[in-house]
Tab-separated table of C-alpha atoms in Angstrom:
chain	number	residue	atom	x	y	z
A	1	UNK	CA	-4.103	62.076	6.074
A	2	UNK	CA	-2.683	62.131	9.587
A	3	UNK	CA	-6.111	63.086	10.904
A	4	UNK	CA	-7.723	59.958	9.397
A	5	UNK	CA	-4.863	57.798	10.646
A	6	UNK	CA	-5.380	59.031	14.192
A	7	UNK	CA	-9.034	57.936	14.003
A	8	UNK	CA	-8.200	54.300	13.191
A	9	UNK	CA	-5.074	54.178	15.362
A	10	UNK	CA	-7.023	52.935	18.439
A	11	UNK	CA	-8.415	50.062	16.358
A	12	UNK	CA	-4.969	49.079	15.085
A	13	UNK	CA	-3.514	49.306	18.553
A	14	UNK	CA	-6.285	47.080	19.987
A	15	UNK	CA	-5.261	43.399	19.704
A	16	UNK	CA	-8.876	42.176	19.710
A	17	UNK	CA	-9.887	44.416	16.818
A	18	UNK	CA	-6.736	43.487	14.967
A	19	UNK	CA	-7.582	39.785	15.172
A	20	UNK	CA	-11.258	40.348	14.375
A	21	UNK	CA	-10.426	42.476	11.335
A	22	UNK	CA	-8.056	39.843	9.952
A	23	UNK	CA	-10.608	37.044	10.523
A	24	UNK	CA	-13.345	39.044	8.799
A	25	UNK	CA	-11.167	39.952	5.817
A	26	UNK	CA	-10.039	36.356	5.418
A	27	UNK	CA	-13.654	35.130	5.611
A	28	UNK	CA	-14.709	37.547	2.845
A	29	UNK	CA	-11.669	36.454	0.816
A	30	UNK	CA	-12.719	32.787	1.152
A	31	UNK	CA	-16.444	33.310	0.540
A	32	UNK	CA	-15.668	35.216	-2.650
A	33	UNK	CA	-13.324	32.334	-3.590
A	34	UNK	CA	-10.541	34.681	-4.658
A	35	UNK	CA	-7.840	32.841	-6.654
A	36	UNK	CA	-9.945	29.634	-6.334
A	37	UNK	CA	-8.786	29.269	-2.757
A	38	UNK	CA	-11.662	26.901	-1.877
A	39	UNK	CA	-10.713	24.467	-4.654
A	40	UNK	CA	-7.090	24.462	-3.480
A	41	UNK	CA	-8.222	23.697	0.067
A	42	UNK	CA	-10.451	20.848	-1.122
A	43	UNK	CA	-7.590	19.386	-3.160
A	44	UNK	CA	-5.296	19.475	-0.129
A	45	UNK	CA	-7.967	17.760	1.997
A	46	UNK	CA	-8.591	15.066	-0.625
A	47	UNK	CA	-4.880	14.395	-1.127
A	48	UNK	CA	-4.251	14.165	2.609
A	49	UNK	CA	-7.187	11.823	3.240
A	50	UNK	CA	-6.142	9.659	0.278
A	51	UNK	CA	-2.608	9.342	1.638
A	52	UNK	CA	-3.874	8.454	5.117
A	53	UNK	CA	-6.599	6.103	3.898
A	54	UNK	CA	-5.873	4.792	0.368
A	55	UNK	CA	-8.730	2.955	-1.321
A	56	UNK	CA	-7.383	-0.534	-0.685
A	57	UNK	CA	-7.255	0.165	3.058
A	58	UNK	CA	-11.058	0.387	3.076
A	59	UNK	CA	-11.753	-2.196	0.362
A	60	UNK	CA	-8.872	-4.699	0.367
A	61	UNK	CA	-10.613	-7.442	-1.661
A	62	UNK	CA	-12.264	-5.473	-4.475
A	63	UNK	CA	-9.343	-5.316	-6.892
A	64	UNK	CA	-9.184	-9.098	-7.384
A	65	UNK	CA	-11.804	-8.943	-10.142
A	66	UNK	CA	-9.707	-6.635	-12.352
A	67	UNK	CA	-6.753	-7.360	-14.642
A	68	UNK	CA	-4.529	-4.976	-16.563
A	69	UNK	CA	-2.919	-6.400	-19.728
A	70	UNK	CA	0.014	-4.068	-20.147
A	71	UNK	CA	1.686	-3.136	-23.405
A	72	UNK	CA	4.884	-2.469	-21.523
A	73	UNK	CA	8.512	-1.925	-22.473
A	74	UNK	CA	9.152	-5.686	-22.510
A	75	UNK	CA	6.275	-6.226	-24.968
A	76	UNK	CA	7.515	-3.514	-27.315
A	77	UNK	CA	11.051	-4.877	-27.142
A	78	UNK	CA	9.837	-8.332	-28.134
A	79	UNK	CA	7.137	-7.519	-30.711
A	80	UNK	CA	8.382	-4.289	-32.222
A	81	UNK	CA	7.723	-0.579	-31.980
A	82	UNK	CA	4.307	0.907	-31.424
A	83	UNK	CA	1.818	1.002	-33.069
A	84	UNK	CA	1.738	-2.711	-33.703
A	85	UNK	CA	0.148	-4.209	-36.820
A	86	UNK	CA	-3.590	-4.544	-36.222
A	87	UNK	CA	-3.345	-8.309	-36.742
A	88	UNK	CA	-1.129	-8.459	-33.644
A	89	UNK	CA	-3.531	-6.317	-31.630
A	90	UNK	CA	-6.405	-8.554	-32.771
A	91	UNK	CA	-4.410	-11.603	-31.705
A	92	UNK	CA	-3.912	-10.060	-28.260
A	93	UNK	CA	-7.648	-9.382	-27.919
A	94	UNK	CA	-8.522	-12.931	-29.048
A	95	UNK	CA	-6.011	-14.453	-26.618
A	96	UNK	CA	-7.626	-12.550	-23.761
A	97	UNK	CA	-11.143	-13.406	-24.962
A	98	UNK	CA	-10.298	-17.137	-24.960
A	99	UNK	CA	-10.209	-17.014	-21.152
A	100	UNK	CA	-13.850	-15.812	-20.948
A	101	UNK	CA	-13.512	-12.458	-19.171
A	102	UNK	CA	-16.692	-10.514	-18.381
A	103	UNK	CA	-15.525	-7.565	-20.507
A	104	UNK	CA	-12.419	-6.340	-22.328
A	105	UNK	CA	-11.573	-2.651	-22.508
A	106	UNK	CA	-9.350	-1.650	-25.416
A	107	UNK	CA	-7.823	1.569	-24.080
A	108	UNK	CA	-6.115	2.405	-27.370
A	109	UNK	CA	-7.233	5.199	-29.686
A	110	UNK	CA	-7.341	3.600	-33.136
A	111	UNK	CA	-8.428	6.485	-35.331
A	112	UNK	CA	-6.337	5.905	-38.463
A	113	UNK	CA	-6.022	3.109	-40.938
A	114	UNK	CA	-3.425	0.429	-40.190
A	115	UNK	CA	-0.060	1.450	-41.619
A	116	UNK	CA	0.577	-2.264	-42.253
A	117	UNK	CA	-2.585	-2.669	-44.348
A	118	UNK	CA	-1.874	-4.396	-47.725
A	119	UNK	CA	-2.774	-1.318	-49.790
A	120	UNK	CA	-0.457	0.895	-47.706
A	121	UNK	CA	2.406	-1.559	-48.089
A	122	UNK	CA	1.708	-1.881	-51.819
A	123	UNK	CA	1.971	1.892	-52.231
A	124	UNK	CA	5.147	2.051	-50.174
A	125	UNK	CA	6.869	-0.768	-52.080
A	126	UNK	CA	5.310	0.187	-55.449
A	127	UNK	CA	3.820	-3.290	-55.863
A	128	UNK	CA	0.445	-4.404	-57.223
A	129	UNK	CA	-2.041	-4.980	-54.386
A	130	UNK	CA	-2.909	-8.357	-55.909
A	131	UNK	CA	0.644	-9.505	-55.350
A	132	UNK	CA	0.273	-9.058	-51.588
A	133	UNK	CA	-3.253	-10.410	-51.295
A	134	UNK	CA	-2.414	-13.491	-53.313
A	135	UNK	CA	0.498	-14.064	-50.940
A	136	UNK	CA	-1.939	-14.118	-48.020
A	137	UNK	CA	-1.763	-10.498	-46.803
A	138	UNK	CA	-4.897	-9.532	-44.861
A	139	UNK	CA	-6.443	-6.269	-43.738
A	140	UNK	CA	-5.644	-5.963	-40.028
A	141	UNK	CA	-8.420	-3.431	-39.439
A	142	UNK	CA	-11.015	-5.915	-40.649
A	143	UNK	CA	-9.541	-8.657	-38.455
A	144	UNK	CA	-9.511	-6.403	-35.386
A	145	UNK	CA	-13.076	-5.253	-36.133
A	146	UNK	CA	-14.293	-8.866	-36.219
A	147	UNK	CA	-12.500	-9.568	-32.949
A	148	UNK	CA	-14.090	-6.508	-31.300
A	149	UNK	CA	-17.612	-7.312	-32.511
A	150	UNK	CA	-17.548	-11.032	-31.679
A	151	UNK	CA	-16.202	-10.586	-28.136
A	152	UNK	CA	-17.281	-8.404	-25.154
A	153	UNK	CA	-14.943	-5.581	-26.208
A	154	UNK	CA	-15.362	-1.876	-25.437
A	155	UNK	CA	-13.318	0.386	-27.718
A	156	UNK	CA	-12.045	3.886	-27.006
A	157	UNK	CA	-12.820	7.242	-28.547
A	158	UNK	CA	-12.095	10.815	-27.437
A	159	UNK	CA	-14.047	14.010	-26.902
A	160	UNK	CA	-12.628	16.849	-28.954
A	161	UNK	CA	-13.103	20.570	-29.505
A	162	UNK	CA	-11.638	20.469	-33.010
A	163	UNK	CA	-13.725	20.392	-36.132
A	164	UNK	CA	-13.994	16.871	-37.493
A	165	UNK	CA	-15.957	16.101	-40.665
A	166	UNK	CA	-15.661	12.337	-40.324
A	167	UNK	CA	-18.644	10.222	-39.334
A	168	UNK	CA	-19.293	10.934	-35.669
A	169	UNK	CA	-22.369	8.857	-35.099
A	170	UNK	CA	-22.271	6.593	-32.095
A	171	UNK	CA	-24.939	4.336	-30.657
A	172	UNK	CA	-26.884	6.057	-27.893
A	173	UNK	CA	-27.019	3.570	-25.047
A	174	UNK	CA	-28.749	5.838	-22.517
A	175	UNK	CA	-32.361	5.973	-21.443
A	176	UNK	CA	-33.016	9.380	-19.849
A	177	UNK	CA	-35.506	10.187	-17.115
A	178	UNK	CA	-36.310	13.877	-16.934
A	179	UNK	CA	-34.241	16.703	-18.327
A	180	UNK	CA	-30.666	15.667	-17.530
A	181	UNK	CA	-28.840	16.582	-20.718
A	182	UNK	CA	-28.447	20.266	-19.871
A	183	UNK	CA	-26.340	19.320	-16.826
A	184	UNK	CA	-23.767	17.377	-18.853
A	185	UNK	CA	-20.625	18.821	-20.470
A	186	UNK	CA	-21.001	19.126	-24.233
A	187	UNK	CA	-18.347	18.288	-26.794
A	188	UNK	CA	-18.062	19.913	-30.183
A	189	UNK	CA	-16.775	16.837	-31.966
A	190	UNK	CA	-15.556	13.297	-31.432
A	191	UNK	CA	-12.309	11.583	-32.312
A	192	UNK	CA	-13.830	8.295	-33.362
A	193	UNK	CA	-12.183	4.901	-33.947
A	194	UNK	CA	-12.066	3.434	-37.430
A	195	UNK	CA	-15.388	2.203	-38.820
A	196	UNK	CA	-14.723	-1.478	-38.217
A	197	UNK	CA	-14.477	-0.851	-34.458
A	198	UNK	CA	-17.791	0.991	-34.148
A	199	UNK	CA	-19.591	-2.365	-34.123
A	200	UNK	CA	-17.883	-3.443	-30.915
A	201	UNK	CA	-19.980	-4.428	-27.903
A	202	UNK	CA	-19.398	-0.968	-26.450
A	203	UNK	CA	-17.638	2.346	-26.968
A	204	UNK	CA	-16.483	4.853	-24.373
A	205	UNK	CA	-14.465	8.049	-24.198
A	206	UNK	CA	-11.116	8.201	-22.430
A	207	UNK	CA	-10.802	11.911	-21.589
A	208	UNK	CA	-10.010	13.007	-18.060
A	209	UNK	CA	-9.165	16.157	-16.071
A	210	UNK	CA	-5.855	17.326	-14.623
A	211	UNK	CA	-5.405	19.965	-11.917
A	212	UNK	CA	-1.981	20.975	-10.640
A	213	UNK	CA	-0.526	18.101	-12.662
A	214	UNK	CA	-2.625	15.458	-10.852
A	215	UNK	CA	-5.736	13.525	-11.857
A	216	UNK	CA	-8.262	13.867	-9.037
A	217	UNK	CA	-11.553	13.541	-10.922
A	218	UNK	CA	-12.811	12.422	-14.296
A	219	UNK	CA	-15.930	12.873	-16.439
A	220	UNK	CA	-18.097	9.770	-16.668
A	221	UNK	CA	-20.738	11.039	-19.093
A	222	UNK	CA	-20.880	13.764	-21.727
A	223	UNK	CA	-23.157	14.738	-24.584
A	224	UNK	CA	-22.710	15.290	-28.262
A	225	UNK	CA	-25.702	16.805	-30.052
A	226	UNK	CA	-28.640	14.578	-29.085
A	227	UNK	CA	-26.572	11.626	-27.805
A	228	UNK	CA	-25.305	10.941	-24.271
A	229	UNK	CA	-21.851	9.371	-24.247
A	230	UNK	CA	-20.375	7.037	-21.602
A	231	UNK	CA	-16.795	6.874	-20.450
A	232	UNK	CA	-14.847	3.735	-21.270
A	233	UNK	CA	-15.106	2.546	-17.671
A	234	UNK	CA	-18.876	3.085	-17.504
A	235	UNK	CA	-19.532	1.150	-20.721
A	236	UNK	CA	-17.146	-1.583	-19.588
A	237	UNK	CA	-19.361	-1.982	-16.549
A	238	UNK	CA	-22.429	-2.229	-18.779
A	239	UNK	CA	-20.902	-4.881	-21.048
A	240	UNK	CA	-19.585	-6.855	-18.052
A	241	UNK	CA	-23.158	-7.137	-16.741
A	242	UNK	CA	-24.705	-7.878	-20.113
A	243	UNK	CA	-26.937	-4.798	-19.859
A	244	UNK	CA	-28.286	-3.160	-23.020
A	245	UNK	CA	-28.485	0.426	-21.777
A	246	UNK	CA	-27.733	2.870	-18.996
A	247	UNK	CA	-30.575	4.631	-17.196
A	248	UNK	CA	-29.704	8.236	-16.300
A	249	UNK	CA	-31.576	10.855	-14.287
A	250	UNK	CA	-31.009	13.966	-12.184
A	251	UNK	CA	-31.570	13.699	-8.432
A	252	UNK	CA	-33.920	16.565	-7.572
A	253	UNK	CA	-32.783	16.693	-3.938
A	254	UNK	CA	-29.001	16.685	-4.230
A	255	UNK	CA	-28.725	17.766	-7.885
A	256	UNK	CA	-26.358	14.833	-8.420
A	257	UNK	CA	-26.589	12.618	-11.508
A	258	UNK	CA	-27.653	9.011	-10.979
A	259	UNK	CA	-26.879	6.277	-13.518
A	260	UNK	CA	-28.294	2.762	-13.269
A	261	UNK	CA	-26.147	0.272	-15.168
A	262	UNK	CA	-27.437	-3.256	-14.827
A	263	UNK	CA	-27.638	-3.842	-11.080
A	264	UNK	CA	-25.218	-1.053	-10.169
A	265	UNK	CA	-25.960	2.613	-9.472
A	266	UNK	CA	-23.390	5.344	-10.010
A	267	UNK	CA	-23.600	8.717	-8.267
A	268	UNK	CA	-21.889	11.608	-10.027
A	269	UNK	CA	-21.528	15.305	-9.340
A	270	UNK	CA	-23.974	17.727	-10.933
A	271	UNK	CA	-21.721	18.049	-14.001
A	272	UNK	CA	-21.255	14.311	-14.493
A	273	UNK	CA	-17.813	13.828	-12.931
A	274	UNK	CA	-16.475	11.321	-10.416
A	275	UNK	CA	-13.960	12.303	-7.756
A	276	UNK	CA	-11.292	9.652	-7.278
A	277	UNK	CA	-10.484	7.995	-3.996
A	278	UNK	CA	-7.167	6.682	-5.260
A	279	UNK	CA	-5.421	3.550	-4.167
A	280	UNK	CA	-1.988	2.208	-5.044
A	281	UNK	CA	-1.646	0.736	-8.518
A	282	UNK	CA	0.021	-2.459	-7.307
A	283	UNK	CA	-3.337	-3.696	-6.009
A	284	UNK	CA	-4.393	-4.420	-9.607
A	285	UNK	CA	-3.075	-7.605	-11.189
A	286	UNK	CA	-0.870	-6.646	-14.147
A	287	UNK	CA	0.123	-9.069	-16.918
A	288	UNK	CA	2.548	-8.191	-19.686
A	289	UNK	CA	0.999	-8.344	-23.160
A	290	UNK	CA	4.036	-10.354	-24.282
A	291	UNK	CA	3.139	-13.103	-21.789
A	292	UNK	CA	-0.443	-13.218	-23.071
A	293	UNK	CA	0.709	-13.449	-26.696
A	294	UNK	CA	3.286	-16.158	-26.022
A	295	UNK	CA	1.648	-18.339	-23.407
A	296	UNK	CA	-1.675	-17.329	-21.911
A	297	UNK	CA	-2.150	-19.449	-18.807
A	298	UNK	CA	-3.801	-16.724	-16.750
A	299	UNK	CA	-7.210	-17.147	-15.142
A	300	UNK	CA	-9.318	-14.295	-16.567
A	301	UNK	CA	-12.745	-15.895	-16.367
A	302	UNK	CA	-15.431	-13.460	-15.233
A	303	UNK	CA	-12.940	-10.637	-14.714
A	304	UNK	CA	-12.920	-7.145	-16.149
A	305	UNK	CA	-9.794	-6.834	-18.287
A	306	UNK	CA	-8.371	-3.682	-19.780
A	307	UNK	CA	-5.688	-3.609	-22.456
A	308	UNK	CA	-3.541	-0.515	-22.667
A	309	UNK	CA	-0.137	1.045	-22.458
A	310	UNK	CA	2.299	1.240	-19.576
A	311	UNK	CA	5.433	1.713	-21.691
A	312	UNK	CA	7.434	4.758	-20.675
A	313	UNK	CA	7.695	6.113	-24.210
A	314	UNK	CA	3.995	5.985	-25.147
A	315	UNK	CA	2.917	8.953	-23.030
A	316	UNK	CA	0.055	7.365	-21.102
A	317	UNK	CA	1.541	7.727	-17.628
A	318	UNK	CA	-0.083	10.173	-15.203
A	319	UNK	CA	0.289	11.332	-11.602
A	320	UNK	CA	-1.982	11.038	-8.587
A	321	UNK	CA	-1.555	11.987	-4.949
A	322	UNK	CA	-0.171	8.466	-4.379
A	323	UNK	CA	1.677	7.587	-7.591
A	324	UNK	CA	3.987	9.564	-9.858
A	325	UNK	CA	3.573	7.274	-12.897
A	326	UNK	CA	0.199	5.564	-13.075
A	327	UNK	CA	-0.754	4.004	-16.447
A	328	UNK	CA	-3.874	5.533	-17.944
A	329	UNK	CA	-5.812	2.224	-18.189
A	330	UNK	CA	-5.691	1.842	-14.413
A	331	UNK	CA	-7.778	4.990	-13.979
A	332	UNK	CA	-10.631	3.178	-15.723
A	333	UNK	CA	-10.262	0.235	-13.350
A	334	UNK	CA	-10.169	2.675	-10.435
A	335	UNK	CA	-13.485	4.176	-11.605
A	336	UNK	CA	-15.163	0.763	-11.842
A	337	UNK	CA	-13.676	-0.250	-8.492
A	338	UNK	CA	-15.271	2.754	-6.802
A	339	UNK	CA	-18.626	2.205	-8.506
A	340	UNK	CA	-18.809	-1.450	-7.439
A	341	UNK	CA	-17.814	-0.489	-3.897
A	342	UNK	CA	-20.392	2.340	-3.993
A	343	UNK	CA	-17.616	4.682	-2.904
A	344	UNK	CA	-18.481	8.162	-4.126
A	345	UNK	CA	-16.566	11.238	-2.978
A	346	UNK	CA	-18.438	14.534	-2.801
A	347	UNK	CA	-18.290	18.015	-1.341
A	348	UNK	CA	-20.954	20.610	-0.609
A	349	UNK	CA	-20.237	24.305	-0.988
A	350	UNK	CA	-23.092	25.361	1.332
A	351	UNK	CA	-21.809	23.081	4.115
A	352	UNK	CA	-18.265	24.393	3.702
A	353	UNK	CA	-19.421	28.000	3.877
A	354	UNK	CA	-21.355	27.365	7.074
A	355	UNK	CA	-18.231	25.835	8.600
A	356	UNK	CA	-16.158	28.817	7.404
A	357	UNK	CA	-18.527	31.281	9.096
A	358	UNK	CA	-18.563	29.164	12.261
A	359	UNK	CA	-14.747	29.042	12.386
A	360	UNK	CA	-14.484	32.799	11.811
A	361	UNK	CA	-16.928	33.370	14.689
A	362	UNK	CA	-14.879	31.048	16.927
A	363	UNK	CA	-11.761	32.961	15.950
A	364	UNK	CA	-13.379	36.214	17.123
A	365	UNK	CA	-14.427	34.534	20.381
A	366	UNK	CA	-10.931	33.198	21.048
A	367	UNK	CA	-9.452	36.614	20.232
A	368	UNK	CA	-11.690	38.083	22.929
A	369	UNK	CA	-10.633	35.398	25.422
A	370	UNK	CA	-6.957	36.010	24.678
A	371	UNK	CA	-7.335	39.705	25.491
A	372	UNK	CA	-9.824	39.519	28.369
A	373	UNK	CA	-8.989	36.314	30.217
A	374	UNK	CA	-6.008	34.226	31.149
A	375	UNK	CA	-4.238	32.714	28.172
A	376	UNK	CA	-4.420	29.147	29.423
A	377	UNK	CA	-8.207	29.085	28.916
A	378	UNK	CA	-7.690	29.652	25.218
A	379	UNK	CA	-4.791	27.192	25.100
A	380	UNK	CA	-7.157	24.527	26.450
A	381	UNK	CA	-10.179	25.324	24.296
A	382	UNK	CA	-8.386	25.882	20.979
A	383	UNK	CA	-6.728	22.431	20.697
A	384	UNK	CA	-10.067	20.812	21.582
A	385	UNK	CA	-11.731	22.590	18.672
A	386	UNK	CA	-8.864	21.735	16.294
A	387	UNK	CA	-8.893	18.049	17.239
A	388	UNK	CA	-12.686	17.969	16.861
A	389	UNK	CA	-12.404	19.505	13.408
A	390	UNK	CA	-9.764	16.993	12.323
A	391	UNK	CA	-11.938	14.186	13.701
A	392	UNK	CA	-14.928	15.523	11.744
A	393	UNK	CA	-12.813	15.610	8.587
A	394	UNK	CA	-11.731	11.984	8.966
A	395	UNK	CA	-15.175	10.741	9.997
A	396	UNK	CA	-17.002	12.446	7.136
A	397	UNK	CA	-14.497	11.115	4.590
A	398	UNK	CA	-14.559	7.527	5.826
A	399	UNK	CA	-18.283	7.233	6.539
A	400	UNK	CA	-19.927	9.247	3.759
A	401	UNK	CA	-17.135	10.216	1.346
A	402	UNK	CA	-17.705	13.899	2.090
A	403	UNK	CA	-14.652	16.109	1.622
A	404	UNK	CA	-14.473	18.748	4.328
A	405	UNK	CA	-12.375	21.827	3.507
A	406	UNK	CA	-10.277	21.536	6.663
A	407	UNK	CA	-7.231	23.643	5.608
A	408	UNK	CA	-9.357	26.751	4.944
A	409	UNK	CA	-11.428	26.207	8.093
A	410	UNK	CA	-8.325	25.821	10.269
A	411	UNK	CA	-6.803	28.880	8.634
A	412	UNK	CA	-9.887	30.916	9.502
A	413	UNK	CA	-9.819	29.605	13.050
A	414	UNK	CA	-6.143	30.210	13.756
A	415	UNK	CA	-5.149	33.317	11.788
A	416	UNK	CA	-7.170	35.802	13.845
A	417	UNK	CA	-5.937	34.240	17.099
A	418	UNK	CA	-2.309	34.391	15.988
A	419	UNK	CA	-2.707	38.051	14.977
A	420	UNK	CA	-4.419	38.880	18.297
A	421	UNK	CA	-1.769	37.142	20.379
A	422	UNK	CA	1.092	38.613	18.348
A	423	UNK	CA	-0.419	42.081	18.674
A	424	UNK	CA	-0.856	41.598	22.415
A	425	UNK	CA	2.735	40.436	22.856
A	426	UNK	CA	3.931	43.328	20.724
A	427	UNK	CA	2.000	45.807	22.821
A	428	UNK	CA	3.396	44.375	26.057
A	429	UNK	CA	6.894	44.500	24.657
A	430	UNK	CA	6.502	48.124	23.582
A	431	UNK	CA	4.968	49.024	26.944
A	432	UNK	CA	7.841	47.355	28.761
A	433	UNK	CA	10.363	49.192	26.572
A	434	UNK	CA	8.595	52.491	27.229
A	435	UNK	CA	8.657	51.921	30.997
A	436	UNK	CA	12.355	51.046	30.875
A	437	UNK	CA	13.048	54.177	28.872
A	438	UNK	CA	11.121	56.316	31.388
A	439	UNK	CA	13.074	54.812	34.276
A	440	UNK	CA	16.381	55.420	32.518
A	441	UNK	CA	15.444	59.036	31.787
A	442	UNK	CA	14.289	59.577	35.397
A	443	UNK	CA	17.514	58.108	36.729
A	444	UNK	CA	19.554	60.332	34.443
A	445	UNK	CA	17.642	63.452	35.545
A	446	UNK	CA	18.008	62.491	39.200
A	447	UNK	CA	21.753	61.996	38.890
A	448	UNK	CA	22.103	65.383	37.205
A	449	UNK	CA	19.939	67.327	39.676
A	450	UNK	CA	21.035	65.543	42.817
A	451	UNK	CA	24.642	64.431	42.410
A	452	UNK	CA	26.060	62.308	45.239
A	453	UNK	CA	29.616	62.167	46.489
A	454	UNK	CA	31.556	59.019	46.066
A	455	UNK	CA	32.007	58.651	49.832
A	456	UNK	CA	28.279	58.987	50.497
A	457	UNK	CA	27.459	56.553	47.720
A	458	UNK	CA	29.950	54.004	49.016
A	459	UNK	CA	28.568	54.295	52.532
A	460	UNK	CA	24.991	53.678	51.297
A	461	UNK	CA	26.107	50.749	49.242
A	462	UNK	CA	27.931	49.130	52.116
A	463	UNK	CA	25.112	49.702	54.652
A	464	UNK	CA	22.029	49.019	52.593
A	465	UNK	CA	23.244	47.396	49.399
A	466	UNK	CA	21.887	50.326	47.350
A	467	UNK	CA	23.516	51.363	44.125
A	468	UNK	CA	22.922	54.563	42.183
A	469	UNK	CA	23.558	55.134	38.535
A	470	UNK	CA	25.878	58.052	37.974
């Protein structure tokens, strides 16, 4: 064992080889994506860029065409606990529709029959159904279904992995060009709204993705059997433009998915997701549902309106890199906002890997300069490279929406240099300590072999200022 150690000892003792070895090992670690290190680096880059340049900083006027009708704590306090009777929900939709919005998104999963339906109440109170109907009781589900079908309403459903034997048919509103379906995520089943809502102007799913407790991206299309399914935000955009269908195809060059909806084109990743460039939620106009129900004087004409929950107890609050509690409906508005601004965030693994290899090579070069030349050359060159890399990160994000994995690249650039410099300083320290020890031992031997009298020592000290250790 000692024999093998002695063979590699010169390499360990050499600061340049120490730094080079660390840079190489780290590069292999990153290229193999151990522990998903690349994804973590991309998330850090995206979060940092979003905090420095939130969406509204680039597009300050876009959000004026969106309105969030919030079922908030004040609304629940005034109109009762959730879920509300469907007649009340229908009234809310009709009140919004009176103001002629371009589209209304109903971001509420209505998968069960109304608990306030006359037959449910009759069973609960043990009364004949005719007693309630003759008194004027109406089926709220039917009323809400009529409201959804007669107005530009898009209702919500959910993708599910659980077995569901209920009717899962949904209108296929996609025209495909080429073989794009294999690229889309597939769902086993759907959590569909009640039958009366399936005749709405549109239907879209409301599922999203969370990583590290934050929502950074969301699926925009999925497939179920032979049908392609839109997200709620994508179908809202279709209804707002009066388009009948979406046109979807796979870009052969970039492998991204392109969707033409009316006059707008959406660019998605190869698996049909959109990466968010978040902004602050206060840029969207928010109106309490209670204000709409009591006295609707708001100007909603031509706007895209979404109705959903912001109440703290309804569980539809989520976190982003900018907000701790963002209501779920606002994510749909964020998606549409980015599509209309043609703001699509992307990243390219091949580009990142080239940058990683380049940074590792620079790290080896700087390690050589640290050992072979004066340190100030490296101290000048290294900050220039770091500033250039940060500038490239900002420029690529702002100009093209490309996320550059800067944390990993900077780590590859700096780690080898730090190891090289630390090893060099350590060697110099040990060498200095060894020299001091040799001097002390030589002085001790000299004092033992050649002792000097106190008078002679004092005379030398007084004449020449020389002192001897005794």
